[in-house]
Structures are given as C-alpha cells and as structure tokens.
Coordinates of C-alpha atoms in Angstrom, one line a residue:
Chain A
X817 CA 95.1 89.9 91.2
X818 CA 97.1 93.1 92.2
X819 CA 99.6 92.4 94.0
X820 CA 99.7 94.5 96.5
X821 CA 95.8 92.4 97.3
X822 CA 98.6 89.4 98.2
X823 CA 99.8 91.2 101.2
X824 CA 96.8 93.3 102.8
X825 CA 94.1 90.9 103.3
X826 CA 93.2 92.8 106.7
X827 CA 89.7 93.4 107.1
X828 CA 89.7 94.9 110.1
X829 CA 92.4 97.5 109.3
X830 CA 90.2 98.6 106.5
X831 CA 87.3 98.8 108.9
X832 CA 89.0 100.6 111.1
X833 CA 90.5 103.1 108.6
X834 CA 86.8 103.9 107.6
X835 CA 85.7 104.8 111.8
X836 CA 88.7 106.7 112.0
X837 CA 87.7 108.9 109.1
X838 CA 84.0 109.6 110.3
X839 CA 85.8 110.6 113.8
X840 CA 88.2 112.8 112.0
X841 CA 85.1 114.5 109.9
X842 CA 83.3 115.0 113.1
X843 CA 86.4 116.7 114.6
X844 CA 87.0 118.6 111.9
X845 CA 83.5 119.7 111.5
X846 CA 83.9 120.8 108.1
X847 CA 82.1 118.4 106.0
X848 CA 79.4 121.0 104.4
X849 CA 82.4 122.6 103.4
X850 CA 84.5 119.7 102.1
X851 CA 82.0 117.1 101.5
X852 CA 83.2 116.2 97.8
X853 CA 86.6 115.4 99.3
X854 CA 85.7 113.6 102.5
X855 CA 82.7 111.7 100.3
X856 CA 85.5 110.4 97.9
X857 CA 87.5 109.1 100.8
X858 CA 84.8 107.5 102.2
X859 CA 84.2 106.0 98.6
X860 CA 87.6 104.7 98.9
X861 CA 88.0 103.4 102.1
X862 CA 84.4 101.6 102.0
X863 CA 85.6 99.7 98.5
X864 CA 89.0 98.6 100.6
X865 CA 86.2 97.0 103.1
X866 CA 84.2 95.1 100.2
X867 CA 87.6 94.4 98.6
X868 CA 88.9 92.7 101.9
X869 CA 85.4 90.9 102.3
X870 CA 85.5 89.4 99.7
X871 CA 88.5 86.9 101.2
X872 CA 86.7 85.9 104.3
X873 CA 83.5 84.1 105.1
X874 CA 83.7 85.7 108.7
X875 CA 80.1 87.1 109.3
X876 CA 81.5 88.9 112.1
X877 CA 83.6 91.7 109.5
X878 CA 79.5 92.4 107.8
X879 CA 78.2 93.4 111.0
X880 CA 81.1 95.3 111.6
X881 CA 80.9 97.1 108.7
X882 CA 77.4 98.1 109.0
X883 CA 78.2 99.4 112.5
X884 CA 80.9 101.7 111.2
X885 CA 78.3 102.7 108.3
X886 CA 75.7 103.5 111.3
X887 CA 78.6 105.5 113.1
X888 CA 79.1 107.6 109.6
X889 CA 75.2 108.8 109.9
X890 CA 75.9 111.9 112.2
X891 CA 77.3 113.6 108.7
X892 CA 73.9 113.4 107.2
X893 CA 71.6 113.5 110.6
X894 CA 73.0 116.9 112.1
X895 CA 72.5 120.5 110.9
X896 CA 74.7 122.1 113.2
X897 CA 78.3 120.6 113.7
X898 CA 79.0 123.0 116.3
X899 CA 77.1 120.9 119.0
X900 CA 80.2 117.9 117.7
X901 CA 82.4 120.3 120.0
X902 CA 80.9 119.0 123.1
X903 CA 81.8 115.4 122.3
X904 CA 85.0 116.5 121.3
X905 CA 87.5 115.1 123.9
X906 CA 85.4 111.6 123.8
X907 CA 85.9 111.8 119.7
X908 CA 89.5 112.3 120.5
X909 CA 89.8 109.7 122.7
X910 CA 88.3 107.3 120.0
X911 CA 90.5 108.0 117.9
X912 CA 93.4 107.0 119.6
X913 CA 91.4 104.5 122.0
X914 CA 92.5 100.8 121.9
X915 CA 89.5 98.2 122.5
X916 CA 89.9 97.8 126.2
X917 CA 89.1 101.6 126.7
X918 CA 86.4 101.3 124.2
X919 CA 83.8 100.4 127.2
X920 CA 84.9 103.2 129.4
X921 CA 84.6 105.9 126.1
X922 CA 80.7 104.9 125.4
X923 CA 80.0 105.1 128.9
X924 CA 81.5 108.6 129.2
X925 CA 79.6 109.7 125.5
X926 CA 76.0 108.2 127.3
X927 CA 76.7 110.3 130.2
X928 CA 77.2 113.4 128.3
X929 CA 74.0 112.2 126.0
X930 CA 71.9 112.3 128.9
X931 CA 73.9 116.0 130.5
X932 CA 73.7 117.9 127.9
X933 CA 73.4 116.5 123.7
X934 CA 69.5 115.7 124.7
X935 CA 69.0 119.1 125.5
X936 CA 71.2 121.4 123.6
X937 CA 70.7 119.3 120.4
X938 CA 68.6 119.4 117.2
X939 CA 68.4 116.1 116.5
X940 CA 69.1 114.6 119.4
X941 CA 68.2 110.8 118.6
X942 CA 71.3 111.0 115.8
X943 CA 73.8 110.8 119.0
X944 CA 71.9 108.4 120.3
X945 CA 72.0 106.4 117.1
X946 CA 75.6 106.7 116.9
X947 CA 76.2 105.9 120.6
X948 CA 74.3 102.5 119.9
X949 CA 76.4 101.3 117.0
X950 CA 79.8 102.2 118.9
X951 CA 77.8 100.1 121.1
X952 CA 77.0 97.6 118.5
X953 CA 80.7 97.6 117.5
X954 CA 82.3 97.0 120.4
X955 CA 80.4 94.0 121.9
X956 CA 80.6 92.7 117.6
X957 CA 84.4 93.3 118.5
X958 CA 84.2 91.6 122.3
X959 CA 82.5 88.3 120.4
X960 CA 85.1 88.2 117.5
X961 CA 88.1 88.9 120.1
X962 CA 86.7 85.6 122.0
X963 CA 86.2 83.7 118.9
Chain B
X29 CA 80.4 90.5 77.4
X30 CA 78.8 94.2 77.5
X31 CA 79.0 96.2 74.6
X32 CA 81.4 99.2 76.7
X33 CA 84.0 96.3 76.8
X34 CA 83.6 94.8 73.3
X35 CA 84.3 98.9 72.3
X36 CA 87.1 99.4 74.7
X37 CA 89.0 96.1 73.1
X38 CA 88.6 96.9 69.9
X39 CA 89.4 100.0 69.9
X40 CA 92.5 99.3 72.1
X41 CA 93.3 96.7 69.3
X42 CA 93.1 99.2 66.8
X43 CA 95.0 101.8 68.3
X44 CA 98.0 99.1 68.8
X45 CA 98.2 97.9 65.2
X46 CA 98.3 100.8 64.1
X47 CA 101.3 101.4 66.8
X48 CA 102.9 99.0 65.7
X49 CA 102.7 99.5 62.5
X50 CA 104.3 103.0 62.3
X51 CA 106.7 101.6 64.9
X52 CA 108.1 98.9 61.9
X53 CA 108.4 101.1 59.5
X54 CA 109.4 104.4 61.1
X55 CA 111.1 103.9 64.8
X56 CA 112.7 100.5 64.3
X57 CA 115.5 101.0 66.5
X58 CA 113.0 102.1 69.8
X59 CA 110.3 99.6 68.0
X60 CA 109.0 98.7 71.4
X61 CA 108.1 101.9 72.9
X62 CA 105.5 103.5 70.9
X63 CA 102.8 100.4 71.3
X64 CA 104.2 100.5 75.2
X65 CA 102.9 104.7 75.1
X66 CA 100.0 103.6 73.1
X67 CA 98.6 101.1 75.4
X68 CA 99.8 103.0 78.9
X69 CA 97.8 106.2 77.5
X70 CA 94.9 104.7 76.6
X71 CA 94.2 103.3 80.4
X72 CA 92.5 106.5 81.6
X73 CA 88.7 106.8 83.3
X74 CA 85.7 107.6 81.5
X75 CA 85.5 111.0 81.1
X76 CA 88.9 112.4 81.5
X77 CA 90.6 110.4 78.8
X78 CA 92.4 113.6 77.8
X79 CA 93.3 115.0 81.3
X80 CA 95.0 111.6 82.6
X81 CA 96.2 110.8 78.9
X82 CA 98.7 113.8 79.3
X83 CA 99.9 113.3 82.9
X84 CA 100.9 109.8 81.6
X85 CA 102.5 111.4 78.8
X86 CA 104.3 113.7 80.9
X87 CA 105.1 111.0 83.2
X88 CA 106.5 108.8 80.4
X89 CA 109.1 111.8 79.8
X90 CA 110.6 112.1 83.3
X91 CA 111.4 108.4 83.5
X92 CA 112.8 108.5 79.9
X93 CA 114.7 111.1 81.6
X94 CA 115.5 109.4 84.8
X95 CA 116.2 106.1 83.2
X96 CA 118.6 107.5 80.9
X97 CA 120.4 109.5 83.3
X98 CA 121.0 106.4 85.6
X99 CA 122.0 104.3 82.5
X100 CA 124.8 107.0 81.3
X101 CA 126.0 108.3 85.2
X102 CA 125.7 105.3 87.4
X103 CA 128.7 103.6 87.1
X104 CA 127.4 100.4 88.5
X105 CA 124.7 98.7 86.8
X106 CA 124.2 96.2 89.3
X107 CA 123.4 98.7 91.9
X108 CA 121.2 101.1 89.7
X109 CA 119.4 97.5 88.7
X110 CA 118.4 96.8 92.0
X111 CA 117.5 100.0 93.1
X112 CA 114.9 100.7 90.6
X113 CA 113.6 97.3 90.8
X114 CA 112.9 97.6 94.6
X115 CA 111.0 100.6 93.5
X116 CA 109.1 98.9 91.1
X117 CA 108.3 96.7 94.3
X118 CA 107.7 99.0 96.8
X119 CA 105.1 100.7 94.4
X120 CA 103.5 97.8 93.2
X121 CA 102.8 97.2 97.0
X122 CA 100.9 99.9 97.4
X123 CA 99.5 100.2 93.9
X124 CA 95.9 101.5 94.6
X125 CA 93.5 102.8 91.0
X126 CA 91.9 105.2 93.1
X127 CA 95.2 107.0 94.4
X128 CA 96.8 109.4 91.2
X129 CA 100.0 109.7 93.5
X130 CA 100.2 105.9 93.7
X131 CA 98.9 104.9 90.7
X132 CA 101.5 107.5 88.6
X133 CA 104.5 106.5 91.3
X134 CA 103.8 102.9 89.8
X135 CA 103.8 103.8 86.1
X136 CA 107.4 106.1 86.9
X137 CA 109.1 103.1 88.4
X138 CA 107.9 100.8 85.4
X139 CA 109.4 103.0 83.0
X140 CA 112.2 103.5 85.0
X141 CA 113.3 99.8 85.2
X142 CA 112.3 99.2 81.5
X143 CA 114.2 101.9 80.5
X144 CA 117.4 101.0 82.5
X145 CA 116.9 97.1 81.7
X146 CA 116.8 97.7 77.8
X147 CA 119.6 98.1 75.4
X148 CA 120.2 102.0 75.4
X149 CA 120.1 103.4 72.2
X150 CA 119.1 107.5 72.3
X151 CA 116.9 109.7 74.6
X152 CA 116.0 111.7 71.7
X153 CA 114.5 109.0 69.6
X154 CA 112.5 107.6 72.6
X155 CA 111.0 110.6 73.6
X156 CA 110.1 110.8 70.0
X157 CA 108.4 107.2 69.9
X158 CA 107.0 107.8 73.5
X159 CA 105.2 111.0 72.0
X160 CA 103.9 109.4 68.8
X161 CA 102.6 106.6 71.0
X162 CA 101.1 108.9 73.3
X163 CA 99.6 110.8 69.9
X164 CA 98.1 107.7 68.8
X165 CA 96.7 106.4 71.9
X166 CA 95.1 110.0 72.8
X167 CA 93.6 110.5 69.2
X168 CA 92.2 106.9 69.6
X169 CA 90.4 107.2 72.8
X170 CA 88.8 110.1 71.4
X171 CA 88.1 109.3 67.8
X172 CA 87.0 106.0 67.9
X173 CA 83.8 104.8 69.7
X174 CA 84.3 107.2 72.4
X175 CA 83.1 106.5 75.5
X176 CA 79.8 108.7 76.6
X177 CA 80.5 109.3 80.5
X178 CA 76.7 110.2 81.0
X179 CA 75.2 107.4 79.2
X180 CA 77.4 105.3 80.6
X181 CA 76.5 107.0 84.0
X182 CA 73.0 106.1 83.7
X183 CA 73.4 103.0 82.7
X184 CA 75.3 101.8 85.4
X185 CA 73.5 103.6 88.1
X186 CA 70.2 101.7 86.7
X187 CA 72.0 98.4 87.2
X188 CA 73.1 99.7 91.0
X189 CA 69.7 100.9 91.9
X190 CA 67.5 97.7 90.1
X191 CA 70.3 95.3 92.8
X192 CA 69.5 97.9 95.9
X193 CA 65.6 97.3 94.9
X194 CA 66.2 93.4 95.1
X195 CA 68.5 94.0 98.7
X196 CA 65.6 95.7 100.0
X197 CA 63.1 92.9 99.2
X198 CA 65.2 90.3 100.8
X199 CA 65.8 93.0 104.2
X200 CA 62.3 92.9 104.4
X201 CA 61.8 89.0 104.1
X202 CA 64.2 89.3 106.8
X203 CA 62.7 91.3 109.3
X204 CA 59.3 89.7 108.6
X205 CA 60.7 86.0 109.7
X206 CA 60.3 84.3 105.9
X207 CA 61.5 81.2 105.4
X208 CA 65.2 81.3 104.1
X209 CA 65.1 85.1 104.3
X210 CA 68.6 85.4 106.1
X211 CA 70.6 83.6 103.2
X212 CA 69.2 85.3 100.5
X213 CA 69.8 88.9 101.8
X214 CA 72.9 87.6 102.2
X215 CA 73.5 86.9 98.8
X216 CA 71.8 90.0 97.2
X217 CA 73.8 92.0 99.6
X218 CA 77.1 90.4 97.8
X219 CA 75.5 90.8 94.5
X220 CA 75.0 94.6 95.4
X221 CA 78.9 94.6 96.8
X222 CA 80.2 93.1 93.5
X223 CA 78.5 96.0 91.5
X224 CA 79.9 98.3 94.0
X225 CA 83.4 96.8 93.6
X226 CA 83.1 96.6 90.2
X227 CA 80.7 98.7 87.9
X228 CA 80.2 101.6 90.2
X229 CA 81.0 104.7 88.1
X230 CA 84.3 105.5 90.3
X231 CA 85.5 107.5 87.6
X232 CA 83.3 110.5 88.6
X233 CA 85.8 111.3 91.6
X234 CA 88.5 111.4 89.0
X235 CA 90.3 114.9 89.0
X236 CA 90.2 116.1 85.4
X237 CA 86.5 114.5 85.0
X238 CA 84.4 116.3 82.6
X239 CA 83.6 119.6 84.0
X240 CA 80.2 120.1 83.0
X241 CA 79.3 116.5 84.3
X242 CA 81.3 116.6 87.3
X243 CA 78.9 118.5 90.1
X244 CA 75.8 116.7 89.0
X245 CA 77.1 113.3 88.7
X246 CA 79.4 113.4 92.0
X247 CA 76.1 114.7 94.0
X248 CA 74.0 111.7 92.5
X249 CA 76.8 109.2 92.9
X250 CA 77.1 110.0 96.8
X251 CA 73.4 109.9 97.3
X252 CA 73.0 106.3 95.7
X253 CA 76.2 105.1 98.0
X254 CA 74.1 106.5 100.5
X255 CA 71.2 103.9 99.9
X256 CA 73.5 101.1 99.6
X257 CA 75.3 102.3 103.0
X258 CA 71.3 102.9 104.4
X259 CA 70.3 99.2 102.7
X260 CA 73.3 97.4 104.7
X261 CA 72.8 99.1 108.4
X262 CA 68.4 98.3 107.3
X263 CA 70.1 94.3 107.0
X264 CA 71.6 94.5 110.6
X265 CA 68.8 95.9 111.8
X266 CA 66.1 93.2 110.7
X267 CA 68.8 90.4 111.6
X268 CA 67.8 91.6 115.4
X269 CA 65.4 89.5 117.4
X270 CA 62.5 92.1 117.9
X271 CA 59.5 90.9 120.2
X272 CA 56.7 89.4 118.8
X273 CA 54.5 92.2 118.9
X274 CA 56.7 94.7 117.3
X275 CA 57.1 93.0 114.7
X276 CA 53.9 92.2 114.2
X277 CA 52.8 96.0 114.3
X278 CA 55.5 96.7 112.4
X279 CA 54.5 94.2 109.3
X280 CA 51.8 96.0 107.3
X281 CA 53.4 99.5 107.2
X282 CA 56.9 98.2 106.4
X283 CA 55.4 96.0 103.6
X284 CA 53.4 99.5 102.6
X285 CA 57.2 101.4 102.7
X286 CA 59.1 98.4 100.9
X287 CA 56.2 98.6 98.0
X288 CA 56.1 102.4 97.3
X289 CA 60.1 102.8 97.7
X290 CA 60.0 100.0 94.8
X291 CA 57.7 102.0 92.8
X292 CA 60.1 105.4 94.0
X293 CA 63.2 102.7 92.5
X294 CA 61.3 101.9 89.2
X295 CA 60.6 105.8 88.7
X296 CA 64.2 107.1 89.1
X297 CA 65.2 104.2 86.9
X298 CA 62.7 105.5 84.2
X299 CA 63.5 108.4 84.0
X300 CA 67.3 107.7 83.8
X301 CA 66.5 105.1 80.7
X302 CA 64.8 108.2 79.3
X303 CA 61.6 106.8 78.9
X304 CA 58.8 108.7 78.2
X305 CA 56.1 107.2 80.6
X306 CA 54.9 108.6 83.5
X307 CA 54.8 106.3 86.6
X308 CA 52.9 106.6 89.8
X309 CA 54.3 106.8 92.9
X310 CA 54.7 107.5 96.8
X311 CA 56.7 109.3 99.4
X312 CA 56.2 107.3 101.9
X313 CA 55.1 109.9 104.0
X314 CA 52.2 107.5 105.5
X315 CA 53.9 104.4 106.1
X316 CA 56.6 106.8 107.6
X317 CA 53.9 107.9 110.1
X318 CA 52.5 104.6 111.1
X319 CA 55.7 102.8 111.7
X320 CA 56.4 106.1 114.2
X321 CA 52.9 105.4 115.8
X322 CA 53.5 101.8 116.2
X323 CA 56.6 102.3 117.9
X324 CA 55.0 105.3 120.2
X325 CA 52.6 102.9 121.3
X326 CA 55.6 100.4 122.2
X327 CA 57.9 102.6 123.5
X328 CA 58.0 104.9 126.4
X329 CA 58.0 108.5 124.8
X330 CA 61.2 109.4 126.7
X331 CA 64.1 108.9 124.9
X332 CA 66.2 108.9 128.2
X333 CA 65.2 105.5 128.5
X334 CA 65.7 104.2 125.3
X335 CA 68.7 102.3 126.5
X336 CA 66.4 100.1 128.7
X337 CA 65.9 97.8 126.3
X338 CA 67.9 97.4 122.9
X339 CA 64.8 95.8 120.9
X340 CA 63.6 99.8 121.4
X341 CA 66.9 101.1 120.2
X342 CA 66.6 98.8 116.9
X343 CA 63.3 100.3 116.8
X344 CA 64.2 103.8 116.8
X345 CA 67.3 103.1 114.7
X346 CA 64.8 101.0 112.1
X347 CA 62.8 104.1 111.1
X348 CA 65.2 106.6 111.2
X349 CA 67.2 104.2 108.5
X350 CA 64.1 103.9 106.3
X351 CA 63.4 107.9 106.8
X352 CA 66.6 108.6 105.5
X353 CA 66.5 106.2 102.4
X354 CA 63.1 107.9 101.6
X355 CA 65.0 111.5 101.9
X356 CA 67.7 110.1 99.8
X357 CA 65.4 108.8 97.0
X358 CA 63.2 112.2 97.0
X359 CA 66.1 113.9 96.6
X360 CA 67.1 111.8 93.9
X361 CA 64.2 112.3 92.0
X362 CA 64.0 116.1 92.3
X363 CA 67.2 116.2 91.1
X364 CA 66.4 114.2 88.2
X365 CA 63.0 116.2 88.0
X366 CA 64.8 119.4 87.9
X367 CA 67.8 118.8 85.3

C-alpha cells in the first residue's frame, strides 16, 4: 500500500474533486479545444474515486459517483458551449456552493431550464439530464448526511 | 501470472545482475548505486521507456548534486538529516503514479536522503555509477523482450470491453426485476472497477508516449472510459423503481439493444484480436426507436413537465444513456474500420 493511501481514504473529497472539474470544463467552455487534457484529468480523478471505494462498503459513495458521471454528460451531449454562458453564474455558484445552498442552486438552474435553455438550446434534454442528477446528488447527499 | 509480467521480471532480473556484476568488479567503492540507477530507470510506462528513462536519469544527477552539496556545506548533519527526511515524507504523502511532478519530487527526495545518509566517498564516481546504471537499465528495457505498447493496448482493451459486456448483462437483469439481479451487477461492476484500477492502459496519457500511437490510442482509450462511465449511470438508472407498465414496454426492445450491443462488443473485440472473420451485427438503430415510442406513449410529449414525475425523468435519462453507448461503440468500430 502507498502510503500516502494511509492518510486519504476520503471518498467524498475525491467525488467532489471529479464535480468540480466538470463545472470548471463547463465554465471554461473549452473542451473541444483541450479535450486530451481535461479527459486525462477526468481519468485521474475518476481512478482516485474507485481507489477510495474500494475501502468502504457505503452504497451511498456508488450512487454518488454515477450522479457526478451523469453531471459530466453535458461535454459529450452539447455542440455549442456557448449556450453554457447562460448558466454561468449558477455554475459558479456550484462551484463554491456548500450543501445547504445546493437546493436553492437547482431550483434557480430549473427556472432558467424552463426561461430560456428549452428554447435557445440544441439539445435541450442534456440540461435537463444534468439538472436531474444534481438532483440525484443532492437528495443521495441529504440521505447519507442523515445516516 | 500473465506473460507481460513474467517478461517484465525477468528482464528486470537480468538487467540487475548484470548491474551488479559490473558494479563488483568495476565501481566497488559506489557498489550500491549502479543496481539502485538500474532498477529506478527501468520503472517507466509502456511506451515511453526512453522518454521517462532519461528524466529519471537527469533526476538522479541533481540529487547527486544536491545531496553532495548538503553533505560538504551544511555544517550540521543533524539538521540537514532531518530536513531531507521530512521531504522524503512530505512527498511520499502525496506520491500519486499519474502526477510526473509528484512522482519525480518523490524519486529527488529519495536520492536526496540516500545520498546524504551514506558514507560520502566522490560525486564524480557516483555520477559515473548512476550513468552506467542508467545505461544498463535503458539498453535493457529496450533490448530485451520489449514491451509492444499496441499489442499490449489491444489486449488489454479486449479484457476491459469482454467485463463491460458482462456489466451490461447484469444492468439489464436489473432493470428487468431477475431474481438476484442487484448483487450481481454489483459484483461485475467491481470486477469492471478492478480492471479500471488496475489493467487499464493508463500509460497512453503519459507525456513522451510513442508519438505515432499516441492520437489513436488516447481517442480510443477515452471512448471505452466513456462506456464504462455510460455502463455505471445505465446501473443507477435500472436500480430505480419504474411502474409496472414501463417496464413492461420497455422489456423486449431493451433485451433487442442488450443483444445487438453484445454482438457490436464481440465485433470490436474481433477485430482488435485480429481475427480474420467477419461477424454480423447491429446498430441498434431499431431498438433505439421503439424504446423512444414506448416512452412517447407513456410520457406527455412536453418536456416542461418531465419533472412531474421522476419514473419519466429515469425514462428519458434511460435512453439517452443507451443512445450514447451505441454512439460510442459506432464510433469505435469506424475507427477500428478505418485504421
């Protein structure tokens, strides 16, 4: 064992690493041009997650993985990372949110979903797909914080 | 015991008697640092043995050169002692493989310490044995049984792609209500994470990776990380409660769309064993289609009011998942088609 694996066992760190990369990507909005790079990080970052699994039984840390994964899906879905713009102060917010604003942040994103991403959009049912696993996440996270 | 490790040892053996041999009869005051050079040069990723084999070389010199410095100007040893060993520390800590910074910070402060803890004898003749170990661990990497990064590619792309085939079955158990289904996915989901953890060809991010290799492999590499990503949101997906009747519509395409991605699956794995057969297969296009009409005829066509209900959500969320694995694996096989 490495033994820098004897202090980090945090699973939810490493989860949370991942979500805060896709947010950066999508703030960035310059995966087509950097996608090697951001790809490799997402390598990385994901293998921390299996890595940290590995030490818990928690089924809770799965799920929450595979909503992070579902949150990553915009860089694939959309053409046009322009339209990301709009959502940009919610991204932002995110980003720097702490779980109690969490509620408050997919509420705001559903309201500009039904304003303006359904219309102005390509593929509008990505945003909506991405809304529904922050969703996902966060009542995954509301479970696990109540035991 | 696969045969790329039974190569690896011996020819990591070989290279370190030899080390040691020419270390016994020719360096015999610095006896310990060739075999050290050998060894630490020979750890490099498939593919860019020569690339990382230097930087460790190069490495190796500045902490000869930092170690001897502290040894001859630091007038207390105690201090330098403990300095460099909280290095050694600190960068252990954060030791990652995948991080060059990291991972040559770590191999700097492990010289460092074992040059400053060993009797000090001459930088000279250790930069000498450090490059003749280096020499001998390069020339060995390369000479003998080399490693072949695109067979070995294949190879282990075959074995990631045969466990996502078995992870799909067990999603689809799953979703269909079989007996057991949840505990099994479960444990083909941690067979596919141990293959991701530990035989997934990592090595193709490395910087310094083969350069006529490198675009191909890195575009196929993300794309089957993709499907195992695509495989693990499918698992959450069919863990959902869906109502009876969607489920039941949903049965005979998705059993359809399970059976021609596994003959997509056995395809891409043929042609990367470089077999010469030709195998038939689907694009899913139809079962596609009828899982869209089966949830049309569930679900209001508005999307506004998808949030109603989250069973329609799943749905929606359930077919674009199993569009984009199809995308993924078409991809993948006009790449391979096309090469």
């Amino acid at each position: 064992m490495k033994i820098n694996n004897l202090f980090r066992t945090d699973c939810l760190g490493a989860i949370s690493d991942l979500q805060k990369l896709f947010l950066q990507i999508y703030l960035k909005r310059d995966y087509e041009k950097n996608h090697y790079h951001y790809e490799k990080q997402i390598h990385q970052k994901n293998i921390a997650i299996l890595r940290s699994m590995q030490k818990t039984s928690n089924p809770s840390f799965r799920k929450l993985h595979e909503y992070v994964l579902a949150q990553g899906y915009l860089r694939f879905r959309i053409k046009d990372f322009t339209t990301l713009e709009i959502m940009s102060r919610e991204l932002n917010e995110l980003l720097n949110a702490n779980m109690e604003k969490l509620d408050a942040i997919i509420f705001s994103l559903e309201e500009l979903y039904h304003n303006t991403l359904q219309v102005v959009s390509a593929e509008p049912l990505a945003y909506l797909m991405f809304i529904q696993a922050l969703k996902n996440f966060n009542e995954e996270m509301v479970k696990l914080k109540n035991g | 015991m696969d045969s790329t490790f039974l190569k690896s040892a011996s020819r990591t053996l070989i290279a370190l008697l030899f080390a040691i041999i020419v270390s016994y009869y020719f360096f015999r005051s610095e006896k310990f640092w060739i075999p050290l050079a050998t060894l630490l040069v020979m750890q490099t990723p498939i593919g860019s043995e020569l690339h990382h084999g230097l930087q460790r070389f190069l490495v190796m010199l500045a902490s000869l050169a930092v170690g001897s410095f502290l040894v001859l100007f630091v007038q207390q040893k105690i201090v330098i002692d403990i300095l460099v060993l909280c290095c050694f520390l600190a960068s252990a800590y954060f030791y990652k493989d995948e991080n060059f910074i990291l991972s040559l910070g770590f191999l700097a402060s492990l010289l460092i310490l074992i040059t400053v803890l060993l009797p000090y004898h001459s930088l000279q003749m250790r930069a000498y044995a450090v490059t003749v170990g280096s020499i001998i661990g390069m020339t060995a990497k390369v000479i003998l049984f080399p490693a072949r990064p695109d067979v070995e590619f294949r190879k282990r792309i075959i074995t990631l792609l045969k466990a996502y085939n078995n992870y799909l079955l067990t999603i689809k158990q799953l979703l269909l209500r079989e007996p057991n289904a949840e505990s099994q996915a479960l444990q083909q989901r941690i067979i596919v994470e141990t293959i991701l953890l530990k035989k997934a060809p990592v090595w193709v991010y490395q910087s310094g990776f083969n350069f006529a290799l490198r675009q191909g492999h890195r575009y196929f590499f993300i794309m089957v990380e993709r499907i195992g990503q695509l495989l693990m949101t499918l698992h959450s997906e069919a863990r959902h409660e869906f109502d009876g009747e969607v489920r039941q519509l949903l049965s005979t395409p998705f059993n359809q769309y399970v059976l021609h991605v596994g003959e997509l699956f056995a395809v891409i794995e043929s042609i990367l064993s470089l077999k010469k057969e030709t195998l038939a297969w689907n694009d899913c296009a139809e079962d596609i289609t009828a899982m869209e009409n089966a949830f049309n005829t569930t679900v209001t066509p508005s999307l506004e009011l998808l949030d109603i209900s989250k069973d329609y959500s799943t749905f929606a969320a359930l077919i674009l998942d199993l569009k984009d694995l199809r995308d993924v694996l078409l991809k993948l096989l006009e790449a391979l088609q096309n090469t």
